[in-house]
Amino acid sequence: MADEDETKEYRWESGYEKTWEAIKEDDDGLLESNVADLVARAKRKRAALKDTGAIQLGMMRHLFVVVDASACMFLQDLKPTRFLCVLKLLEVFVHEFFDLNPISQLGILTTKMKRSEQITVLAGNQKKHIEALQQLKDLSCEGEPSLQNSLERAMNGLKNMPAYSSREILVLFGSLTTCDPGDIQKTIKSLKDNNIRVSIIGLAAEVRICQEIAKKTGGTYNVLIDDHHLKELILNQVQPPAVAGSMEASLVKMGFPGASPIVNDGTSDSSADHAPAYCLCHIESETSSLMGPNGYNCPQCGSRYCELPVECKQCGLTLVSAPHLARSYHHLFPIKPFIERAQVRETTHCFACAKLFVEAETNVYECENCNQIVCLDCDLFIRETLHTCPGCASDPVTAQMKTN
Amino acid sequence: MEDKEERIETSLVAIVIDATPAKKFASQPLDGSSMMNRIFDSLIAFGNAHLMQASHNKLAIIACNSKSTKFLYPSMDGTSRSYHNRPGQYDMFAKVDSDVRHGLGELILNDMTDNDSTKSDSLLGGAMARALSYIHRVQRELSLSHQLKPRVLVVSGSCDSALQYMTFMNVFFTAQKENVVIDCCMMDTDSGLLQQGCDITGGQYLHIPSVAGLLEYLLWVFLPSPSCRSKIVLPPPTKVDYRAACFCHHKLVDIGWVCSVCLSIFCKFSIMCTTCNTEFKLNRPAIVPAKSKKRARIE
């Protein structure tokens, strides 16, 4: 498309693309298997491209999402309207983001009427963001967006974040114009000085200033083709990005509260950890109730919280549990892509799912370390979800991983 | 009146059994047959009981020891053996029985070639990963009129293997994402990792006091599906220790220092991370230079 480098031709310059020739019927005259095959192959190609090897990833992310709420977002080229489609996809994005980056924080801004407004502050609580997004559905989109105002506001929020975190802004821009109070080049310069990476997803057409902002700050700029592509572009932002180069590393102090669930075996635990207490996360709301012995106590100041991860309001310590950190460990030990082979006579079944290999033309995939053969679906499953090769885990030599 | 059709619920139980032979209870003879034999009899009975609940129910059994993991049922052998089913016995029960015994025999024979299998840990993580891949495949292959309710039952007697931490955590997070419940029945020792897994996925963890009663515990506690467990009074959840272990001494810490690059945990502040070799900036407070005191001019 036009947003790739300028040396390629534009779409209207190349000849007719005969897309119907790509699909062929199989022997029974059915198209299903062929379509599924093409989809799986495309998925695999994309998954293989993502394997970038051992590079440093920004795990602790502070991300601001800027949603365009100007008049052009009421257009119905994405159903039901651009704005509602984007909000729905953002809910999925928030869920996946906290799933994959549990110790990161997210904030939401909108821009309309030549100004920008903050919907949620930078926080690590998933529910608050999703609730805010649901309330945004009633917002009326009017006026013109202001790219500079929203970037400045996001920058103000990100400036005070610690240096070891990865600072990012994601802009969902649907308009072709922007109304700025000053020189946007100055904003771009200060974004660069503060190490903030801006990625923009265009909903209409390619806009040159967006391309420039993304290029200068080290982010990406993409324009969507249809709503499936939009979902893919948004979900691409969930993966931790490579470090921009001058990120400082430091040791962050974190607390690991041991959980205190109800213990019914009659022996009473006399420590104050199990006494009922008000939790600090709900203490300001009217509906806060006395928490039972469930909950987590901050090891530094003893305040009680219902859920992790959270930043302790009293002493400022970040509280996480070990599985939260473990969720990000698989980025540190990526699996090498499997080698594609034509079917081998000796192995009749896929190692991972025990499926019988039926046709002779399907390709099978082999792991370099353990030499076990898996089928295409298991390859995608291992790559996208499991992040562990079952063959390597079932071999006593390779199972003892270096887990440092 | 319901407009949409009810989907048939198919419950799939994948039993992961740790068949490491070098466990003290496994070799104790009891009533003439060894404990190991009794454990597998109980498991086959449990598997058949699950299949008996509904005709659509599915079963998978995977065994592991310190050398390898193996699908006992459905068997991966190409050859179809003849099943000696007793008159009136459901064919599938005989198939399960025959496949499990045959597969187990092969698994143990594989292990006999090397004598120091007592030192290395059981490959439970690999077996659970294969179970999840099998569940994923069944989910894909099932027609739309069926709704799959999968769960994994881990029966084990081995302690935690710290070196397989990554595999276990990946398996638990995948299970949570795919809505698979992981239950655990521990026979000899407690396992902190499996406790965490049961807590993350919402499953049941039970430490059995006596192995002779394994079948009773399996049938009473683990046979009901997760949807009806709320109506039954089950053993209470155990206290799960979610504290992390520091990478330098492997002791549990309450407050630790986390490297921002590789997320490894240390108990003390140090200048360099031992895992990723990054140097850390020391956050010292800015030293304000002392203002030179101007002498008050006495005029």
XYZ file of C-alpha atoms in Angstrom:
703
model
C 0.000 0.000 0.000
C 1.036 3.571 -0.171
C 2.490 3.646 3.313
C 5.439 1.450 2.372
C 8.632 3.016 1.151
C 8.394 5.412 -1.735
C 10.308 3.309 -4.246
C 7.363 0.929 -4.729
C 4.634 1.752 -7.153
C 1.287 3.034 -6.048
C -1.709 0.794 -6.515
C -3.090 2.663 -9.470
C 0.168 2.344 -11.324
C 0.375 -1.452 -11.314
C -1.748 -3.600 -13.573
C -4.912 -5.475 -12.742
C -4.602 -7.892 -9.865
C -6.471 -11.085 -10.696
C -7.313 -12.115 -7.144
C -9.724 -14.833 -8.241
C -6.879 -16.930 -9.590
C -5.379 -17.438 -6.164
C -8.215 -19.679 -5.042
C -8.620 -23.076 -6.635
C -11.172 -25.751 -5.957
C -10.023 -29.094 -4.638
C -11.195 -32.458 -5.939
C -14.659 -32.341 -4.452
C -15.317 -28.863 -5.714
C -15.091 -27.406 -2.204
C -13.211 -24.280 -1.345
C -13.064 -24.613 2.421
C -9.812 -26.466 2.830
C -8.106 -24.207 0.339
C -9.177 -21.037 2.096
C -8.194 -22.384 5.488
C -4.845 -23.371 4.070
C -4.203 -19.920 2.654
C -5.170 -18.288 5.940
C -2.901 -20.592 7.923
C -0.034 -20.003 5.554
C -0.435 -16.252 5.799
C -0.534 -16.484 9.576
C 2.593 -18.531 9.621
C 4.438 -16.150 7.397
C 3.579 -13.278 9.670
C 4.509 -15.203 12.781
C 7.855 -16.192 11.294
C 8.630 -12.617 10.338
C 8.142 -11.519 13.897
C 10.951 -13.650 15.195
C 13.585 -11.023 15.703
C 15.984 -12.930 17.902
C 17.518 -11.638 21.070
C 16.877 -7.920 21.255
C 16.089 -5.860 24.257
C 12.378 -5.307 24.740
C 10.724 -2.596 26.760
C 8.780 -4.570 29.343
C 7.552 -1.836 31.629
C 5.478 0.285 29.341
C 3.646 3.534 29.903
C 1.287 3.979 26.991
C -1.150 6.759 26.198
C -3.902 6.018 23.699
C -5.246 9.077 21.888
C -8.616 8.558 20.244
C -9.778 10.979 17.599
C -13.293 12.161 18.444
C -13.739 14.729 15.735
C -16.646 15.056 13.320
C -15.186 12.693 10.745
C -15.420 9.781 13.174
C -19.162 9.627 12.603
C -18.613 8.397 9.065
C -19.929 4.937 8.522
C -17.189 3.355 6.491
C -16.435 1.159 9.499
C -19.634 -0.284 10.900
C -21.570 1.008 12.852
C -19.551 4.228 12.947
C -15.793 4.660 12.962
C -15.869 5.807 16.556
C -17.831 2.847 17.915
C -15.766 0.356 15.953
C -12.568 1.846 17.340
C -13.913 1.815 20.914
C -14.884 -1.814 20.672
C -11.477 -2.794 19.367
C -9.822 -0.745 22.084
C -11.609 -2.795 24.732
C -10.042 -5.918 23.254
C -6.727 -4.098 23.079
C -6.837 -3.092 26.762
C -7.590 -6.658 27.767
C -4.771 -8.119 25.697
C -2.365 -5.368 26.720
C -2.681 -6.073 30.415
C -2.611 -9.775 29.720
C 0.742 -9.557 28.014
C 2.265 -6.626 29.909
C 0.962 -6.970 33.457
C 3.280 -4.394 35.031
C 2.556 -1.666 32.485
C 0.247 1.334 32.695
C -2.221 2.775 30.248
C -4.004 6.116 29.876
C -6.694 7.317 27.458
C -7.099 10.749 25.865
C -9.533 12.059 23.279
C -9.247 14.981 20.948
C -12.094 17.040 19.548
C -13.117 20.676 19.141
C -9.475 21.616 18.684
C -8.672 20.500 22.234
C -7.783 17.303 23.975
C -9.341 15.801 27.075
C -8.103 13.179 29.455
C -10.478 10.267 29.993
C -8.372 8.116 32.322
C -5.066 8.741 34.044
C -2.113 6.406 33.671
C -3.063 3.359 35.688
C -2.537 -0.366 35.750
C -6.146 -1.242 36.527
C -7.846 -2.936 33.617
C -11.436 -2.526 34.770
C -11.327 1.248 35.081
C -10.156 1.642 31.505
C -12.760 -0.714 30.117
C -15.515 1.068 32.033
C -14.295 4.418 30.754
C -14.281 3.127 27.192
C -17.840 1.911 27.580
C -18.949 5.299 28.857
C -17.245 6.980 25.917
C -19.767 5.420 23.556
C -22.213 8.218 24.289
C -19.712 10.917 23.459
C -20.656 13.121 20.524
C -17.972 13.535 17.930
C -17.695 17.096 16.708
C -15.197 19.706 15.758
C -11.697 19.211 14.490
C -8.933 17.206 16.087
C -5.745 18.745 17.335
C -2.704 16.554 17.017
C -0.357 18.930 18.785
C -2.583 19.457 21.797
C -3.081 15.767 22.360
C 0.599 15.001 21.937
C 1.526 17.782 24.349
C -0.923 16.536 26.947
C 0.320 12.973 26.629
C 3.868 14.198 26.875
C 3.101 16.028 30.098
C 1.833 12.827 31.558
C 4.797 10.777 30.386
C 7.570 13.220 31.225
C 7.538 12.336 34.896
C 7.697 8.611 34.393
C 10.947 6.885 35.405
C 13.670 6.568 32.855
C 13.742 2.808 32.680
C 10.216 2.539 31.358
C 9.275 2.535 27.721
C 7.175 5.648 26.989
C 4.737 5.346 24.130
C 1.799 7.105 22.569
C -0.656 5.405 20.229
C -2.803 7.732 18.142
C -5.914 6.535 16.322
C -6.347 9.312 13.815
C -9.362 9.430 11.527
C -9.172 12.906 10.148
C -7.149 14.280 7.275
C -6.516 17.625 8.926
C -5.360 18.894 12.265
C -5.775 22.255 13.924
C -2.721 23.151 16.008
C -1.979 26.218 18.099
C 1.742 26.293 17.471
C 4.567 24.712 15.559
C 4.267 20.963 15.594
C 7.940 20.580 14.755
C 8.768 21.866 18.228
C 6.490 19.244 19.701
C 8.174 16.561 17.651
C 11.554 17.720 18.847
C 10.562 17.621 22.504
C 8.972 14.206 22.012
C 12.250 12.976 20.684
C 14.192 14.556 23.529
C 11.981 12.828 26.063
C 12.414 9.429 24.376
C 8.729 9.085 23.645
C 7.775 6.837 20.765
C 4.620 7.747 18.853
C 2.783 5.217 16.706
C -0.136 6.324 14.590
C -2.884 4.311 12.956
C -4.658 6.241 10.237
C -8.276 5.461 9.574
C -8.749 7.450 6.390
C -5.757 8.075 4.148
C -2.069 8.711 4.533
C -1.243 12.085 6.038
C 2.279 13.355 5.650
C 2.694 14.895 9.079
C 1.743 11.612 10.727
C 4.368 9.833 8.680
C 6.933 12.371 9.802
C 6.023 12.161 13.481
C 6.199 8.387 13.468
C 9.486 8.321 11.622
C 11.204 10.901 13.785
C 10.158 9.392 17.097
C 10.828 5.796 16.072
C 7.236 4.594 15.931
C 5.148 3.129 13.141
C 2.525 4.636 10.895
C -0.069 2.435 9.219
C -3.258 3.153 7.369
C -5.955 0.546 7.586
C -7.527 -1.332 4.710
C -10.616 -2.681 6.470
C -11.780 -3.464 9.990
C -9.937 -6.784 10.206
C -6.761 -5.008 9.304
C -7.513 -2.407 11.962
C -7.843 -5.119 14.573
C -4.550 -6.571 13.474
C -2.795 -3.191 13.554
C -4.112 -2.400 17.017
C -3.180 -5.814 18.358
C 0.306 -5.438 16.926
C 0.836 -2.687 19.463
C 0.301 -5.138 22.295
C 3.698 -6.756 21.815
C 6.505 -5.012 23.680
C 8.530 -2.941 21.243
C 12.272 -3.042 20.845
C 14.086 -0.548 23.004
C 14.679 2.805 21.361
C 18.331 2.811 22.177
C 18.915 5.137 25.055
C 16.738 3.582 27.703
C 18.402 3.479 31.089
C 18.265 0.278 33.011
C 17.788 0.349 36.739
C 16.704 -1.844 39.590
C 13.099 -1.216 40.559
C 11.991 -1.925 44.087
C 8.896 -4.120 44.087
C 6.907 -5.856 46.759
C 5.600 -9.413 46.577
C 2.758 -9.826 49.023
C 1.914 -13.395 49.978
C -1.789 -14.043 49.516
C -3.939 -14.548 52.593
C -6.947 -16.659 51.627
C -9.460 -18.139 54.025
C -7.936 -20.973 55.999
C -10.591 -23.324 57.251
C -8.601 -25.909 59.060
C -9.228 -24.563 62.524
C -5.732 -23.311 63.247
C -5.970 -19.578 63.598
C -3.205 -17.479 62.189
C -2.598 -14.809 64.716
C -0.750 -12.391 62.487
C -2.432 -9.161 61.521
C -2.291 -10.187 57.888
C -5.486 -12.146 58.153
C -7.527 -9.686 60.165
C -10.412 -8.071 58.292
C -9.508 -4.614 57.044
C -10.668 -1.985 54.602
C -8.880 -2.210 51.324
C -7.172 0.935 50.091
C -8.294 0.545 46.495
C -11.973 1.094 47.310
C -11.659 3.318 50.340
C -12.751 6.427 48.490
C -15.812 4.980 46.832
C -19.166 4.913 48.584
C -19.628 1.226 48.005
C -16.480 0.104 49.762
C -17.111 -2.770 52.100
C -15.070 -4.300 54.836
C -12.755 -6.802 53.238
C -12.571 -10.199 54.840
C -9.294 -11.984 55.360
C -8.875 -12.102 51.594
C -6.533 -9.661 50.003
C -2.899 -8.733 49.796
C -0.899 -6.759 52.346
C 1.862 -4.421 51.274
C 5.069 -5.753 52.872
C 6.379 -2.263 53.503
C 3.440 -0.449 55.074
C 0.846 -3.140 55.682
C -2.057 -1.623 53.731
C -4.541 -4.040 52.227
C -5.432 -4.330 48.537
C -7.903 -6.595 46.751
C -6.040 -7.134 43.534
C -2.600 -7.065 42.118
C -0.732 -5.425 40.399
C -1.180 -2.109 42.142
C 0.904 0.802 43.286
C 0.601 1.234 47.041
C -1.020 4.603 47.765
C 0.576 4.824 51.161
C 4.226 4.098 50.519
C 4.524 4.115 46.741
C 5.822 0.555 46.400
C 4.744 -1.338 43.300
C 3.095 -4.587 44.359
C 3.137 -7.512 41.942
C 2.946 -11.251 42.216
C 5.493 -13.604 40.719
C 3.191 -14.871 37.941
C 2.830 -11.312 36.664
C 6.533 -11.084 36.037
C 6.574 -14.617 34.696
C 4.072 -13.621 32.008
C 6.721 -11.504 30.369
C 9.483 -14.076 30.649
C 8.549 -15.816 27.437
C 9.700 -12.761 25.502
C 13.152 -13.329 26.910
C 13.324 -16.920 25.700
C 11.692 -16.900 22.281
C 11.383 -20.182 20.420
C 13.247 -20.434 17.166
C 10.929 -20.911 14.182
C 10.332 -24.498 13.190
C 11.761 -25.836 9.956
C 9.239 -26.701 7.299
C 9.671 -30.154 5.826
C 7.882 -32.422 3.455
C 6.293 -35.313 5.257
C 8.626 -37.867 6.790
C 7.672 -41.505 6.465
C 8.532 -42.638 9.986
C 6.498 -40.199 12.015
C 2.817 -40.852 11.526
C 1.461 -38.627 14.272
C 1.981 -35.043 15.336
C 4.008 -35.032 18.548
C 1.964 -32.362 20.261
C -1.640 -33.338 19.523
C -1.391 -36.975 18.364
C -3.136 -36.192 15.105
C -2.626 -38.648 12.280
C -0.906 -37.154 9.239
C -3.286 -38.066 6.447
C -2.388 -36.435 3.183
C 1.018 -36.755 1.699
C 1.282 -33.150 0.507
C 0.921 -31.298 3.803
C 4.055 -29.881 5.277
C 5.202 -30.781 8.744
C 7.311 -28.687 11.054
C 10.364 -29.754 12.964
C 11.952 -28.182 15.997
C 15.685 -27.591 15.697
C 16.515 -28.531 19.266
C 14.543 -31.685 19.854
C 13.772 -32.804 16.278
C 10.136 -33.552 17.022
C 7.577 -33.177 14.254
C 4.384 -31.174 14.730
C 1.521 -30.271 12.434
C 0.694 -26.769 11.162
C -1.997 -26.017 13.716
C 0.205 -27.055 16.615
C 2.979 -24.907 15.187
C 0.721 -21.840 15.260
C -0.559 -22.753 18.711
C 2.949 -23.158 20.092
C 4.131 -19.943 18.524
C 1.232 -17.723 19.524
C -0.104 -19.100 22.763
C 1.969 -21.812 24.383
C 5.476 -20.306 23.933
C 7.039 -23.656 24.863
C 7.971 -26.455 22.516
C 6.410 -29.686 23.905
C 9.210 -31.683 22.334
C 11.920 -29.709 24.099
C 9.991 -29.951 27.371
C 9.683 -33.727 26.983
C 13.358 -34.333 26.457
C 15.382 -34.652 29.672
C 18.373 -32.875 28.150
C 16.590 -29.775 26.858
C 13.913 -29.602 29.560
C 16.309 -28.290 32.167
C 16.152 -24.743 30.921
C 18.299 -21.879 31.913
C 15.587 -20.045 33.760
C 17.635 -17.088 34.949
C -38.844 -20.517 25.600
C -35.367 -20.630 24.195
C -34.815 -19.599 20.614
C -31.261 -20.700 20.204
C -30.479 -24.395 20.222
C -28.696 -25.791 23.216
C -25.218 -26.878 22.367
C -24.225 -30.329 23.474
C -21.652 -30.083 26.211
C -18.704 -32.321 25.663
C -16.449 -32.679 28.614
C -12.835 -33.585 27.899
C -10.569 -34.725 30.708
C -6.861 -35.041 30.017
C -5.197 -37.044 32.784
C -1.487 -36.378 33.176
C 0.078 -39.081 35.312
C 3.586 -38.933 36.635
C 4.909 -42.466 36.332
C 8.359 -41.925 37.764
C 9.303 -45.300 39.140
C 11.752 -44.181 41.802
C 9.215 -43.119 44.350
C 9.086 -44.867 47.683
C 5.384 -45.497 47.716
C 5.347 -46.978 44.232
C 7.429 -49.983 45.124
C 5.661 -50.861 48.361
C 3.705 -54.051 47.899
C 0.152 -54.023 49.119
C -2.127 -57.023 49.093
C 0.053 -58.829 46.635
C -0.018 -56.248 43.869
C 2.338 -53.340 43.871
C 1.163 -49.846 44.601
C 1.969 -48.728 41.052
C -0.413 -51.307 39.648
C -3.095 -50.118 42.014
C -2.600 -46.508 41.049
C -3.054 -47.289 37.376
C -6.085 -49.453 38.081
C -7.627 -46.485 39.881
C -6.826 -44.171 36.999
C -8.362 -46.469 34.407
C -11.457 -46.824 36.569
C -11.669 -43.023 36.887
C -11.246 -42.573 33.124
C -13.989 -45.077 32.415
C -16.246 -43.460 34.994
C -15.820 -40.145 33.196
C -16.643 -41.720 29.829
C -19.701 -43.263 31.379
C -21.163 -39.892 32.422
C -22.214 -38.931 28.893
C -21.747 -40.493 25.491
C -20.017 -37.409 24.091
C -17.388 -37.251 26.813
C -13.794 -37.592 25.755
C -10.698 -38.787 27.535
C -6.964 -38.491 27.077
C -4.227 -40.008 29.212
C -0.603 -38.907 29.056
C 2.144 -40.437 31.166
C 5.597 -39.106 31.864
C 8.728 -40.105 33.674
C 12.145 -38.556 33.857
C 13.042 -39.759 30.350
C 10.077 -39.022 28.111
C 6.359 -38.360 27.845
C 3.857 -40.567 26.063
C 0.246 -40.473 24.951
C -1.268 -43.587 26.530
C -4.776 -42.924 25.274
C -5.487 -42.195 22.426
C -2.640 -44.390 21.462
C -0.269 -43.134 18.810
C 0.577 -46.593 17.532
C -0.568 -47.241 14.026
C -1.430 -50.855 14.753
C -4.859 -51.666 16.093
C -4.672 -54.257 18.767
C -7.406 -56.718 19.438
C -9.219 -55.906 22.614
C -10.293 -58.669 24.900
C -13.468 -57.248 26.248
C -15.533 -59.183 28.648
C -19.013 -60.036 27.407
C -21.232 -57.046 27.954
C -18.369 -54.617 28.499
C -18.513 -51.353 26.559
C -15.876 -51.497 23.834
C -14.339 -48.182 24.707
C -13.594 -49.282 28.293
C -11.704 -52.286 27.029
C -9.797 -50.088 24.571
C -8.789 -47.649 27.316
C -7.697 -50.481 29.569
C -5.676 -52.225 26.901
C -4.048 -49.070 25.501
C -3.030 -47.776 28.908
C -1.452 -51.000 30.056
C 0.394 -51.519 26.800
C 1.613 -47.930 26.602
C 2.722 -47.919 30.207
C 4.705 -51.073 29.649
C 6.508 -49.457 26.742
C 7.197 -46.315 28.729
C 8.754 -48.193 31.618
C 10.805 -50.394 29.316
C 12.219 -47.283 27.681
C 13.437 -46.107 31.015
C 15.159 -49.307 32.011
C 18.139 -48.708 29.765
C 19.615 -45.991 31.941
C 20.179 -46.479 35.637
C 20.484 -42.961 36.953
C 16.928 -41.911 36.260
C 16.430 -41.271 39.943
C 18.471 -38.091 39.761
C 16.644 -36.082 37.122
C 13.185 -34.607 37.509
C 9.979 -35.874 36.053
C 8.959 -34.231 32.771
C 5.550 -33.085 33.959
C 5.750 -29.751 32.117
C 6.192 -31.425 28.759
C 3.306 -33.800 29.395
C 1.016 -30.887 30.315
C 2.079 -28.999 27.173
C 1.110 -31.996 25.041
C -2.204 -32.264 26.881
C -2.977 -28.625 26.069
C -2.082 -29.121 22.403
C -4.404 -32.116 22.280
C -7.203 -30.080 23.854
C -6.603 -27.317 21.321
C -6.845 -29.808 18.464
C -10.066 -31.374 19.754
C -11.520 -27.885 20.109
C -10.759 -27.200 16.457
C -12.104 -30.493 15.197
C -15.352 -30.475 17.147
C -18.400 -29.470 15.189
C -20.274 -26.306 16.068
C -23.147 -28.103 17.750
C -20.843 -29.280 20.514
C -19.325 -27.084 23.158
C -16.100 -28.343 24.642
C -15.463 -28.085 28.360
C -11.868 -29.167 28.844
C -9.939 -29.845 32.006
C -6.606 -31.358 32.938
C -6.110 -33.616 35.950
C -2.527 -33.974 37.120
C -1.748 -36.968 39.322
C 1.759 -36.810 40.639
C 4.044 -37.670 43.500
C 7.129 -35.699 42.554
C 8.400 -32.466 44.060
C 8.788 -29.261 42.123
C 11.511 -28.926 39.612
C 12.859 -25.393 39.730
C 14.438 -25.753 36.301
C 11.081 -26.345 34.660
C 9.575 -23.156 36.097
C 9.271 -21.481 32.693
C 7.512 -24.461 31.122
C 5.053 -24.707 33.980
C 4.232 -21.001 33.944
C 3.736 -20.998 30.163
C 1.402 -23.980 30.498
C -0.604 -22.283 33.260
C -1.024 -19.028 31.352
C -2.031 -20.902 28.198
C -4.576 -22.909 30.185
C -5.980 -19.714 31.658
C -6.310 -18.204 28.203
C -7.967 -21.288 26.713
C -10.361 -21.673 29.690
C -8.891 -25.004 30.695
C -9.153 -25.870 34.387
C -6.124 -27.605 35.891
C -6.831 -29.900 38.878
C -4.111 -31.558 40.843
C -3.993 -34.662 43.006
C -0.702 -34.914 44.896
C 0.184 -38.230 46.411
C 3.350 -37.915 48.393
C 4.630 -34.360 48.620
C 3.239 -30.880 48.091
C 4.052 -28.925 44.989
C 4.056 -25.128 45.165
C 4.107 -24.704 41.397
C 1.058 -26.889 40.840
C -0.733 -25.051 43.665
C -0.128 -21.803 41.797
C -1.376 -23.402 38.597
C -4.597 -24.605 40.200
C -5.129 -21.145 41.660
C -4.473 -19.350 38.368
C -6.865 -21.557 36.387
C -9.501 -22.001 39.087
C -8.989 -25.707 39.660
C -8.928 -27.975 42.676
C -5.722 -28.917 44.476
C -5.694 -31.864 46.828
C -2.936 -33.553 48.770
C -3.939 -37.135 49.508
C -3.005 -38.562 52.900
C -3.183 -42.197 51.830
C -2.484 -43.486 48.341
C -4.520 -46.624 48.868
C -7.696 -44.579 48.672
C -6.758 -42.830 45.396
C -9.840 -43.992 43.506
C -12.180 -42.677 46.186
C -10.573 -39.258 46.148
C -10.618 -39.131 42.359
C -14.270 -40.102 42.099
C -15.530 -37.854 44.881
C -13.473 -34.739 44.300
C -12.326 -34.694 40.692
C -15.081 -36.398 38.745
C -17.641 -33.539 38.973
C -17.146 -30.953 36.273
C -16.199 -27.384 37.255
C -19.682 -26.055 36.507
C -21.323 -28.151 39.222
C -18.522 -27.819 41.752
C -20.158 -24.770 43.247
C -22.972 -26.971 44.515
C -20.670 -29.437 46.203
C -18.598 -28.800 49.299
C -15.036 -29.543 48.228
C -11.769 -29.335 50.182
C -10.941 -25.667 50.857
C -8.331 -23.841 48.778
C -4.822 -24.020 50.143
C -2.732 -21.006 51.022
C -0.784 -20.275 47.857
C 2.490 -18.528 48.341
C 2.887 -16.091 45.500
C 6.142 -14.629 46.637
C 8.969 -14.791 44.176
C 12.333 -16.384 44.772
C 15.392 -14.238 44.270
C 17.726 -15.342 41.528
C 20.880 -15.157 43.630
C 19.962 -17.286 46.664
C 16.658 -18.861 45.629
C 15.000 -17.804 48.841
C 11.555 -16.235 48.935
C 11.511 -12.456 49.217
C 8.859 -10.021 50.324
C 10.426 -6.931 48.823
C 12.833 -7.403 45.967
C 14.715 -5.439 43.354
C 13.671 -6.139 39.770
C 15.908 -5.471 36.780
C 13.952 -3.364 34.321
C 15.530 -5.071 31.319
C 15.206 -8.778 31.990
C 12.829 -8.761 34.978
C 15.042 -10.927 37.152
C 14.560 -10.542 40.878
C 17.297 -9.803 43.391
C 17.136 -9.518 47.142
C 19.753 -6.764 47.451
C 20.528 -3.682 45.444
C 23.591 -4.291 43.298
C 25.424 -2.472 40.558
C 25.086 -5.038 37.819
C 22.428 -7.536 36.816
C 23.894 -11.033 36.698
C 21.407 -12.256 34.100
C 21.610 -9.652 31.387
C 24.826 -7.892 32.426
C 23.405 -4.395 32.327
C 24.861 -1.809 34.602
C 22.486 0.123 36.712
C 22.453 3.815 37.287
C 22.697 4.578 40.966
C 19.893 6.876 41.958
C 21.693 9.143 44.352
C 19.986 12.331 45.455
C 21.505 15.366 43.782
C 24.258 16.856 45.882
C 23.685 20.560 46.233
C 27.005 22.394 46.270
C 27.444 24.298 49.506
C 26.967 27.993 48.925
C 29.998 29.947 49.861
C 29.029 32.135 52.735
C 29.530 35.728 51.945
C 30.996 37.570 54.763
C 28.697 40.304 55.898
C 30.373 43.512 55.200
C 30.576 45.605 58.225
C 30.388 49.106 57.159
